[in-house]
Amino acid sequence: MNRADSTLQLISPHGGLLKDLYLTAEEAAAEKIRAQEMTSWDLTPRQICDIELLLNGAFSPLEGFLGRADYDRCVKEMRLADGTLWPIPITLDVSEAFAAGLSEGEEIALRDQEGVLIATMAVEDVWTPDKAAEARGVFGSEDEAHPGVRYLFNVAGPTYVGGRLKGVESPIHYDFRHLRQSPRELREMFQSRGWRKIVAFQTRNPMHRAHQELTFQAARQAEANLLINPVVGMTKPGDVDHYTRVRCYEHVLKRYPEQTTALSLLPLAMRMAGPREAVWHAIIRRNYGCTHFIVGRDHAGPGKDSKGEDFYGPYDAQDLMKAHEDELAIEMVPFRMMVYVEDRAQYVPVDETKEDESVLNISGTEFRRRLQEGLDIPDWFSYPEVVAELRKTHPPRHRQGVVLFFTGLSGAGKSTIANALMVKMMEMGGRRVTLLDGDHVRKNLSSELGFSREHRDLNILRIGYVASEIAKNGGIAICAPIAPYSSTRRMVRDMVEAVGGFVEVHVATSLEVCESRDRKGLYAKARAGVIKEFTGISDPYEVPENAEIVIDTGNISPDEAANQLLVKLESLGYIR
Ligand code: PPS
C-alpha cells in the first residue's frame, strides 16, 4: 500500500485539506508485524506531542518529521521547501549513537515510553543541525533564558532525522477523554451543530473573568461560536498543571450562554516562540476547522531575557499574523486587554476606558502571590469555583513542596549546613524533610558514576528527579551536591518549579578556604594528579548568578548558616 493511498484527505468548509496519516486498522496490524524487524526509537515527551498532531492532521500539510530542505527553509524563511508557510520546525531529534546506525531509506519504529508502536518512519534525511542558527531563526535569540532555546540547546538530541510517517496508533491519554478531539472530530462536531464560524481561543493559563469577557466579546464581534482550545501538552515551565486548569475551564464553560461555546484540549508542545508561534497556532486551529483565532498581547511569550528585557514586542505576534493574513485562511481577532471598571462594574477594553475612571487589574504575578500566601482574591477578578479549584492544588507556601538546592565546591560546607538545617526543621516539626547529600547519593542512586561532565549531569538530574517527586507531594527535599554546571542546575530548577518551590543556596566558600581545610585529603590528591577531574582544581565550577541565598562559611559557623537559611525560608513563606 503506498503512502498516498493511506492518506485520508478531508475537505471542510473552512479548514482546507486535512492530512490524516493513520493507516487503516488492517494495514496497522500488518505494520506492527513488519515493525518487529525495525530499529526502534523511544519518543520523548515532546516528540509524543508532536507525533500525535502530525498523525491526526493538526500539523497539515506536514506528512512527517521535517527533512533537511524543509527544515533549512523553515528556519530561515518560515516556509517549507515548496514555499508553504510553516513557522516552527517539527524535527525528530535523536542521539548521535542512534543516528550513526541509520541508513537512508531504512524504516524505523517510533514507540512511546512503554514501547507501544505509534508509527513507522521511512528515513529520508539524517543531519546535524546548526542549533545556534535554529535558535536565532526561530526564536530570534540564543539566550538560554528563553525556554525554547534552553530546550533546543540542552534537551533536544544533537542529530535530526526526517521522513514520512505511517500512523499505527494514537498516543494514549487516560485523562479528560471526553474533551480530546482530533481535527476530523472537531470539524464533524462543528458541522453537526451547524456552526459555520468558529473563533478559537488559545490559552496555557487558568481563565478568569477577563478571559471569559474577552472571548465572549470576540465571538460576538466575529458573529461566531467559540472554541476554548487550551494547550495541555507541554507549556512553559512553572505553569499551572493541566489537570487543575482543565477543571477550571470546565467551571468557566458554564458561564457562557448554552450551546454557544465548546471546550476541546490541544495536546501541543509549545515552544514559546512568540510571533512565529502565533502563526503556527493559527494554522493548527485552521486545521481543526476554526475560521477565526484570537491573538492577544504577547502571544506565547517566553518571559524576560537574561538582561530583564522582553524577547518580543507586545504586538509583534499580531503584526506577523497581519503580514501573512492572505496565506493563513483563518482570520485574526486581535485581543484587546480587558480591565475592570469599578464604577461600571464591567470589563472594558483598556483603550475604551475614560481618564477619570477607576480601573482595576491584578497581574499574573500578583495573582500567584495571593494564591501562594492564601490572600483574598476578589470576585470581580475570578469566579469563586475557579479560585477554589486553584487553591486545592496551590496551597499556601508553608504547605507546598520545596527543594533547597545547595551547590558549591567540595569541602565548602554544603553537607554540614544541610544537615544542621534538616535537624532544625525536624525540631520545629510539621514538615517532612528528606536530605539528598552528594556523598550519600553517590553511594546509593549513582554508585556507577564517575566525574566526567556527562556523569555529573546524570547524577544531578537524578537528584533533581527525586527531589521534584518529593516536592510534588508536598515534602521538603534538601540536596547538597557540587552541581558545577549552570545549565544542569537550570534544568533541575525547571523540573522542580513545575511542581513546587525551588531555592538555590550557593555555599560560596572560596577555593582557598576549601583547600586549606581539605578535610578528606582530596585537594592534596587532586593537586598531585592522583584524582583527576577534581572540581576547582582540574575541572570547572560555574558560579551561580541567580542563587536565592549565598553563604560563605569562611566567616560564619554552620549553626549561624542554618539559622540564616531558616530566616530566609520564613520570609519566603515556606515555613512559619
Ligand atoms: S557532582 O559534580 O555534583 O556530581 O559531584 P557530587 O555528586 O556532589 O560528588 C562530590 C563528592 O565526591 C567526592 N569527589 C569529587 N568531587 C569533585 N570532583 C572529583 N573529581 C571528585 N572525586 C571524588 C568529593 O568528596 C565530593 O564530596 P563533597 O561533599 O562535595 O566534598
XYZ file of C-alpha atoms and ligand atoms in Angstrom:
607
model
C 0.000 0.000 0.000
C 1.590 3.295 -0.892
C 1.503 6.312 1.365
C -0.750 8.447 -0.798
C -3.488 5.796 -0.649
C -3.333 5.675 3.098
C -3.524 9.450 3.456
C -7.122 10.431 4.033
C -7.854 13.849 2.730
C -10.869 15.678 4.049
C -12.171 18.926 2.747
C -14.007 21.062 5.301
C -15.810 24.319 4.560
C -13.114 26.213 6.433
C -10.213 24.013 7.389
C -8.873 23.176 3.922
C -7.057 19.950 3.219
C -6.608 17.678 6.218
C -3.819 15.115 6.085
C -4.600 12.257 8.385
C -1.578 9.945 8.390
C -3.134 6.903 10.068
C -3.182 3.533 8.347
C -6.423 1.555 8.264
C -6.894 -0.995 11.064
C -5.874 -3.812 8.725
C -2.781 -2.024 7.463
C -1.816 -1.051 11.012
C -1.962 -4.696 12.138
C 0.380 -5.673 9.283
C 2.677 -2.726 10.031
C 3.016 -3.863 13.657
C 4.414 -7.177 12.445
C 6.794 -5.503 9.979
C 7.962 -3.128 12.725
C 9.287 -6.041 14.795
C 12.244 -6.147 12.400
C 12.875 -2.388 12.544
C 15.195 -0.365 14.769
C 13.104 1.397 17.434
C 13.287 4.936 18.739
C 11.550 5.717 22.042
C 9.811 9.046 21.563
C 10.491 11.778 24.127
C 7.514 13.500 25.817
C 7.780 16.406 23.355
C 8.013 14.095 20.353
C 4.901 12.282 21.582
C 3.013 15.579 21.461
C 4.405 16.382 18.003
C 3.663 12.983 16.523
C 0.074 12.995 17.755
C -0.567 16.264 15.915
C 1.345 15.109 12.834
C -0.667 11.901 12.604
C -4.108 13.391 13.206
C -3.610 16.195 10.693
C -3.348 19.117 13.134
C 0.017 19.878 11.511
C -1.280 19.552 7.920
C 0.237 19.838 5.378
C 3.199 18.079 7.068
C 3.421 14.354 6.358
C 6.186 13.554 8.809
C 9.115 15.000 10.722
C 10.802 17.645 8.579
C 13.538 16.640 6.161
C 16.584 18.793 5.637
C 15.361 21.031 2.798
C 12.085 21.813 4.609
C 13.965 22.398 7.860
C 16.516 24.780 6.337
C 13.904 26.946 4.654
C 11.607 26.823 7.689
C 14.374 28.132 9.977
C 15.446 30.862 7.545
C 12.174 31.932 5.927
C 9.336 30.356 7.890
C 8.412 28.257 4.863
C 8.677 24.661 3.697
C 10.867 23.916 0.677
C 7.827 24.263 -1.632
C 7.077 27.730 -0.283
C 4.169 26.814 2.047
C 4.044 28.971 5.155
C 5.274 26.909 8.150
C 6.888 28.690 11.090
C 8.119 26.023 13.559
C 10.499 23.170 12.626
C 8.945 19.876 13.712
C 12.005 17.678 13.945
C 12.821 14.232 15.278
C 15.919 14.846 17.414
C 17.899 11.734 18.330
C 21.234 10.761 19.910
C 24.395 10.532 17.815
C 24.641 6.827 18.589
C 21.125 6.154 17.272
C 21.700 8.255 14.144
C 25.014 6.511 13.389
C 23.201 3.203 12.939
C 20.708 4.548 10.375
C 20.852 4.379 6.604
C 18.799 6.340 4.082
C 15.575 4.654 3.087
C 15.560 2.497 6.211
C 12.271 2.291 8.082
C 12.263 2.852 11.823
C 9.673 2.119 14.501
C 8.646 5.066 16.683
C 7.396 3.927 20.077
C 6.061 5.606 23.200
C 7.830 5.310 26.554
C 6.070 1.989 27.264
C 7.167 0.539 23.925
C 3.798 0.847 22.167
C 4.256 1.309 18.406
C 2.872 4.716 17.396
C 4.168 4.998 13.828
C 6.852 3.914 11.420
C 9.018 6.340 9.503
C 10.933 5.979 6.248
C 14.224 7.770 6.883
C 14.883 10.386 4.213
C 17.484 12.634 5.857
C 19.859 12.399 8.801
C 21.804 15.546 9.661
C 23.483 17.545 12.395
C 21.669 20.866 12.693
C 23.285 24.192 13.445
C 21.340 24.746 16.655
C 22.604 28.297 17.163
C 21.273 29.230 13.710
C 17.985 27.472 14.504
C 17.677 29.402 17.775
C 18.316 32.733 16.033
C 15.955 31.933 13.155
C 13.042 30.509 15.127
C 13.336 32.323 18.475
C 15.321 35.381 17.390
C 17.795 34.729 20.203
C 20.442 32.377 21.578
C 19.698 33.414 25.144
C 19.018 30.358 27.310
C 16.583 32.345 29.435
C 14.204 31.549 26.547
C 12.589 28.163 27.347
C 12.546 27.198 23.651
C 16.257 27.950 23.273
C 17.051 26.190 26.537
C 15.247 23.074 25.359
C 16.950 23.189 21.968
C 20.455 23.505 23.443
C 20.136 21.235 26.475
C 17.401 18.680 25.952
C 16.986 18.119 22.202
C 19.307 15.470 20.749
C 22.213 16.562 18.529
C 21.057 14.864 15.295
C 17.813 15.207 13.342
C 16.086 12.517 11.315
C 13.426 13.405 8.751
C 10.909 11.262 6.924
C 7.285 10.424 6.188
C 5.137 8.746 8.796
C 2.686 5.893 8.727
C 0.447 6.138 11.771
C -0.313 2.903 13.619
C -1.845 4.015 16.906
C -2.631 7.355 18.503
C -0.697 8.149 21.692
C -2.875 7.111 24.620
C -4.455 9.555 27.089
C -6.342 8.425 30.150
C -7.366 11.885 31.339
C -10.248 14.074 30.119
C -11.022 11.748 27.212
C -14.369 13.441 26.597
C -12.505 16.694 25.868
C -9.908 15.386 23.412
C -10.978 15.683 19.791
C -8.948 15.199 16.630
C -9.225 17.789 13.824
C -11.585 15.463 11.992
C -13.796 15.009 15.073
C -13.946 18.742 15.746
C -14.786 19.513 12.115
C -17.556 16.925 12.281
C -18.817 18.365 15.542
C -18.935 21.896 14.102
C -20.775 20.570 11.096
C -23.308 18.608 13.109
C -24.013 21.605 15.358
C -24.367 23.852 12.310
C -21.512 26.097 13.398
C -20.249 27.970 10.317
C -17.958 30.453 12.016
C -15.800 29.422 14.944
C -13.406 31.623 16.854
C -10.681 29.733 18.734
C -9.124 30.870 21.998
C -5.636 29.586 22.837
C -4.519 29.525 26.449
C -1.977 27.901 28.782
C -3.268 29.646 31.893
C -6.337 29.355 34.069
C -9.197 31.505 32.771
C -10.678 34.260 34.904
C -13.500 36.784 34.331
C -11.425 38.969 31.985
C -10.786 35.987 29.683
C -14.442 34.992 29.715
C -15.435 38.555 28.872
C -12.827 38.903 26.151
C -13.654 35.610 24.434
C -17.361 36.301 24.660
C -16.897 39.729 23.073
C -14.545 38.334 20.407
C -17.171 35.750 19.434
C -19.873 38.402 19.325
C -17.699 40.683 17.206
C -16.966 37.879 14.714
C -20.586 36.661 14.925
C -19.123 33.268 15.586
C -19.311 30.376 18.013
C -16.458 29.979 20.453
C -13.942 27.191 20.905
C -11.904 27.300 24.094
C -8.860 25.369 22.996
C -6.277 25.213 25.792
C -2.878 23.600 25.407
C -2.446 20.509 27.565
C 0.758 19.102 26.041
C 3.856 20.942 27.177
C 3.658 24.593 28.159
C 6.034 26.981 29.875
C 7.923 25.512 32.844
C 6.214 26.671 36.024
C 2.703 26.878 34.539
C -0.311 25.578 36.445
C -0.626 21.840 35.666
C -3.199 20.979 33.037
C -5.344 18.798 35.328
C -6.098 21.785 37.532
C -6.548 24.100 34.560
C -8.995 21.821 32.785
C -11.158 21.545 35.917
C -11.137 25.370 35.963
C -12.082 25.599 32.260
C -14.989 23.256 32.876
C -16.281 25.681 35.502
C -15.806 28.684 33.197
C -17.613 26.916 30.347
C -20.808 27.046 32.389
C -20.572 30.850 32.419
C -21.251 31.127 28.654
C -24.729 31.041 27.142
C -25.665 27.429 26.460
C -24.882 25.944 23.016
C -22.568 28.814 22.054
C -19.246 27.560 23.302
C -17.230 24.336 23.271
C -14.130 23.200 25.135
C -11.546 20.953 23.486
C -7.991 20.194 24.623
C -4.945 20.540 22.393
C -2.029 18.174 23.130
C 0.514 20.604 21.698
C 4.100 21.021 22.890
C 4.537 24.783 22.885
C 7.880 26.393 22.009
C 7.059 29.836 23.401
C 8.235 31.325 20.099
C 6.027 34.444 20.309
C 5.217 35.774 16.802
C 6.180 32.603 14.917
C 4.265 30.561 17.442
C 1.139 32.679 16.895
C 1.235 31.898 13.171
C 1.725 28.217 13.978
C -1.195 28.242 16.443
C -3.406 29.834 13.782
C -2.509 27.178 11.167
C -3.263 24.439 13.710
C -6.663 25.961 14.539
C -7.451 26.253 10.842
C -6.744 22.543 10.565
C -9.214 21.910 13.383
C -11.831 23.726 11.290
C -11.855 27.124 13.011
C -12.378 30.302 10.999
C -11.115 32.888 13.486
C -8.298 32.969 16.011
C -7.791 35.316 18.942
C -4.273 36.751 19.217
C -3.584 38.734 22.341
C -0.867 40.857 23.787
C 2.472 38.994 23.914
C 1.026 35.782 22.437
C 3.042 32.680 23.503
C 5.589 34.984 25.110
C 8.646 33.362 26.737
C 9.085 35.963 29.541
C 12.176 38.116 30.009
C 15.678 37.516 28.627
C 18.768 37.297 30.829
C 19.061 41.102 30.822
C 15.488 41.505 32.022
C 14.196 42.688 28.624
C 11.217 41.253 26.726
C 12.188 38.870 23.907
C 9.458 40.213 21.629
C 7.395 43.384 21.413
C 3.865 43.051 22.865
C 2.197 43.246 19.446
C 4.861 41.554 17.264
C 2.665 38.440 17.044
C -0.307 40.434 15.769
C 1.952 42.177 13.219
C 3.363 38.898 11.898
C -0.151 37.469 11.639
C -1.289 40.534 9.707
C 1.687 40.276 7.355
C 0.608 36.741 6.402
C -3.175 37.048 6.589
C -3.645 36.271 2.889
C -1.940 32.889 3.227
C -3.407 31.866 6.553
C -7.012 31.043 5.648
C -8.024 31.893 9.187
C -8.873 35.373 10.400
C -7.208 37.020 13.368
C -9.299 38.598 16.104
C -6.854 40.880 17.864
C -7.016 40.686 21.651
C -7.751 43.922 23.442
C -6.562 43.813 27.026
C -9.606 43.914 29.313
C -9.661 45.841 32.580
C -12.343 46.100 35.239
C -14.006 49.499 35.566
C -15.240 49.745 39.121
C -17.956 52.372 38.586
C -19.484 50.476 35.710
C -18.932 47.068 37.392
C -17.875 45.876 33.956
C -14.895 44.630 31.977
C -13.911 47.043 29.198
C -11.074 47.038 26.641
C -8.292 49.156 28.117
C -8.382 51.613 25.191
C -12.082 52.305 25.827
C -11.761 53.493 29.409
C -12.157 57.153 30.326
C -9.396 59.045 32.082
C -11.289 59.652 35.310
C -12.497 56.049 35.655
C -11.086 53.839 38.366
C -9.662 50.770 36.673
C -8.787 47.528 38.467
C -6.428 44.805 37.352
C -4.465 42.016 39.029
C -1.337 40.895 37.194
C -0.483 37.203 36.815
C 2.404 37.618 39.267
C 0.191 39.331 41.848
C -2.461 36.638 41.416
C 0.096 33.866 42.047
C 1.370 35.735 45.116
C -2.137 35.955 46.551
C -2.740 32.299 45.851
C 0.584 31.270 47.422
C 0.022 33.364 50.501
C -3.624 32.401 50.906
C -4.751 36.046 50.447
C -8.117 37.296 49.212
C -8.912 37.048 45.502
C -11.833 39.351 44.747
C -14.970 38.221 42.942
C -14.563 40.851 40.216
C -11.300 39.128 39.215
C -12.278 35.459 39.121
C -15.102 33.046 39.773
C -15.264 31.548 43.285
C -15.361 27.993 41.864
C -12.185 28.662 39.818
C -10.362 30.104 42.829
C -11.446 27.135 44.967
C -10.111 24.737 42.315
C -6.778 26.563 42.183
C -6.495 26.659 45.961
C -6.814 22.863 46.100
C -3.597 22.370 44.099
C -1.896 25.601 45.194
C -1.972 25.614 48.953
C -0.169 28.480 50.685
C 3.606 28.209 50.549
C 4.019 26.773 54.051
C 2.122 23.710 52.843
C 3.798 23.494 49.408
C 6.677 21.218 48.461
C 10.053 22.899 48.152
C 13.574 21.923 47.108
C 16.544 23.553 48.801
C 19.322 23.003 46.328
C 22.820 23.559 47.761
C 25.708 23.961 45.333
C 29.372 24.687 45.971
C 32.897 23.283 45.913
C 33.926 20.098 47.655
C 34.571 20.921 51.324
C 32.555 24.164 51.119
C 30.346 23.016 53.988
C 27.252 22.024 51.996
C 26.604 18.764 53.850
C 27.250 20.240 57.278
C 24.840 23.137 56.787
C 22.265 20.942 55.032
C 22.354 18.547 57.978
C 22.058 21.326 60.541
C 19.114 22.786 58.624
C 17.361 19.422 58.409
C 17.724 18.803 62.133
C 16.408 22.263 62.989
C 13.391 21.715 60.733
C 12.706 18.341 62.346
C 12.866 20.039 65.718
C 10.268 22.597 64.564
C 8.042 19.772 63.276
C 5.137 19.989 60.863
C 7.060 19.283 57.631
C 8.565 16.151 56.083
C 12.214 16.644 55.210
C 14.491 14.453 53.051
C 18.228 15.018 52.685
C 19.864 14.046 49.392
C 23.502 14.640 50.235
C 26.125 14.448 47.447
C 28.122 11.629 49.037
C 25.039 9.599 50.012
C 23.539 9.883 46.548
C 26.808 8.716 45.026
C 26.764 5.657 47.281
C 23.159 4.752 46.510
C 21.494 6.308 43.477
C 24.634 7.000 41.405
C 27.119 4.370 42.530
C 28.253 3.556 38.982
C 29.001 7.157 38.000
C 32.329 8.989 37.807
C 33.089 12.693 37.463
C 33.043 13.387 33.728
C 30.647 16.152 32.630
C 28.240 13.526 31.328
C 28.254 11.574 34.592
C 27.985 14.664 36.778
C 24.978 15.815 34.722
C 23.334 12.423 35.058
C 23.925 12.495 38.788
C 22.405 15.961 39.187
C 19.413 15.138 37.004
C 18.746 12.041 39.104
C 18.875 14.145 42.262
C 16.601 16.701 40.587
C 14.151 13.996 39.597
C 13.892 12.519 43.097
C 13.702 15.989 44.664
C 10.920 17.071 42.311
C 8.921 13.947 43.164
C 9.284 14.795 46.856
C 8.263 18.418 46.257
C 5.341 17.341 44.077
C 3.916 15.518 47.056
C 4.343 18.415 49.428
C 7.675 17.445 51.043
C 10.897 19.350 51.552
C 13.998 17.975 49.789
C 17.412 19.291 50.743
C 20.010 18.476 48.080
C 23.719 19.003 48.606
C 25.813 18.056 45.565
C 28.599 20.110 43.965
C 26.440 20.606 40.822
C 29.142 22.549 38.972
C 27.280 23.345 35.719
C 24.740 26.170 35.494
C 22.731 24.710 32.614
C 22.198 21.471 34.574
C 21.171 23.404 37.685
C 18.785 25.347 35.473
C 17.236 22.099 34.213
C 16.676 20.940 37.778
C 15.114 24.304 38.623
C 12.713 23.984 35.687
C 11.804 20.438 36.654
C 11.117 21.423 40.272
C 9.372 24.725 39.615
C 6.796 22.856 37.601
C 5.659 21.220 40.851
C 6.789 23.353 43.787
C 9.279 25.852 45.118
C 12.982 25.932 44.329
C 15.560 27.716 46.460
C 19.142 27.654 45.244
C 21.708 28.019 48.018
C 25.204 28.837 46.855
C 27.700 27.795 49.510
C 30.303 30.204 48.226
C 33.253 29.243 50.409
C 36.361 30.113 48.413
C 38.649 27.525 46.844
C 41.477 28.701 49.102
C 39.448 28.061 52.253
C 38.156 24.672 50.981
C 41.683 23.619 50.036
C 43.200 24.782 53.281
C 40.605 22.748 55.217
C 40.971 19.687 52.944
C 39.002 17.501 55.376
C 39.036 14.423 53.146
C 42.562 14.979 51.796
C 41.117 15.132 48.282
C 42.595 18.503 47.309
C 46.117 17.253 48.023
C 45.441 14.192 45.867
C 43.956 16.361 43.136
C 46.991 18.671 43.149
C 49.231 15.625 42.923
C 47.214 14.402 39.936
C 46.092 11.238 41.757
C 42.427 12.296 41.483
C 41.514 13.558 38.033
C 38.731 15.982 37.052
C 38.577 17.496 40.514
C 36.226 20.456 40.792
C 38.066 23.740 41.239
C 41.465 22.180 40.522
C 41.223 20.331 37.234
C 37.510 20.663 36.485
C 35.262 23.738 36.204
C 32.802 25.208 38.696
C 30.374 27.682 37.155
C 29.419 30.174 39.852
C 25.609 30.592 40.218
C 24.432 34.033 39.154
C 20.906 33.969 40.483
C 21.028 31.893 43.673
C 18.302 32.829 46.140
C 20.822 32.622 49.023
C 24.613 32.930 49.116
C 26.504 31.689 52.176
C 30.235 31.905 52.756
C 31.283 29.557 55.544
C 34.640 31.315 55.660
C 33.101 33.774 58.120
C 30.100 32.056 59.775
C 29.543 28.818 61.684
C 27.241 26.020 60.382
C 24.773 26.870 63.134
C 24.645 30.518 62.052
C 24.351 29.494 58.392
C 21.435 27.148 59.139
C 19.688 29.899 61.127
C 20.229 32.367 58.293
C 18.546 29.874 55.969
C 15.620 29.338 58.317
C 15.012 33.087 58.450
C 15.121 33.273 54.658
C 12.714 30.332 54.305
C 10.356 32.015 56.750
C 10.484 35.256 54.785
C 9.759 33.330 51.570
C 6.773 31.758 53.326
C 7.934 28.122 53.175
C 7.916 27.705 56.950
C 6.087 29.558 59.692
S 28.694 16.390 41.230
O 29.665 17.125 40.404
O 27.670 17.291 41.747
O 28.119 15.233 40.540
O 29.514 15.871 42.494
P 28.910 15.182 43.817
O 27.935 14.133 43.485
O 28.414 16.267 44.720
O 30.107 14.449 44.444
C 31.111 15.172 45.014
C 31.773 14.392 46.114
O 32.584 13.374 45.542
C 33.939 13.461 46.002
N 34.790 13.502 44.804
C 34.901 14.510 43.895
N 34.376 15.750 43.830
C 34.686 16.513 42.768
N 35.498 16.130 41.767
C 36.054 14.895 41.778
N 36.831 14.508 40.778
C 35.761 14.031 42.870
N 36.121 12.765 43.192
C 35.511 12.462 44.356
C 34.011 14.656 46.908
O 34.184 14.110 48.183
C 32.661 15.356 46.845
O 32.059 15.488 48.116
P 31.832 16.894 48.848
O 30.842 16.576 49.936
O 31.270 17.885 47.859
O 33.158 17.283 49.372
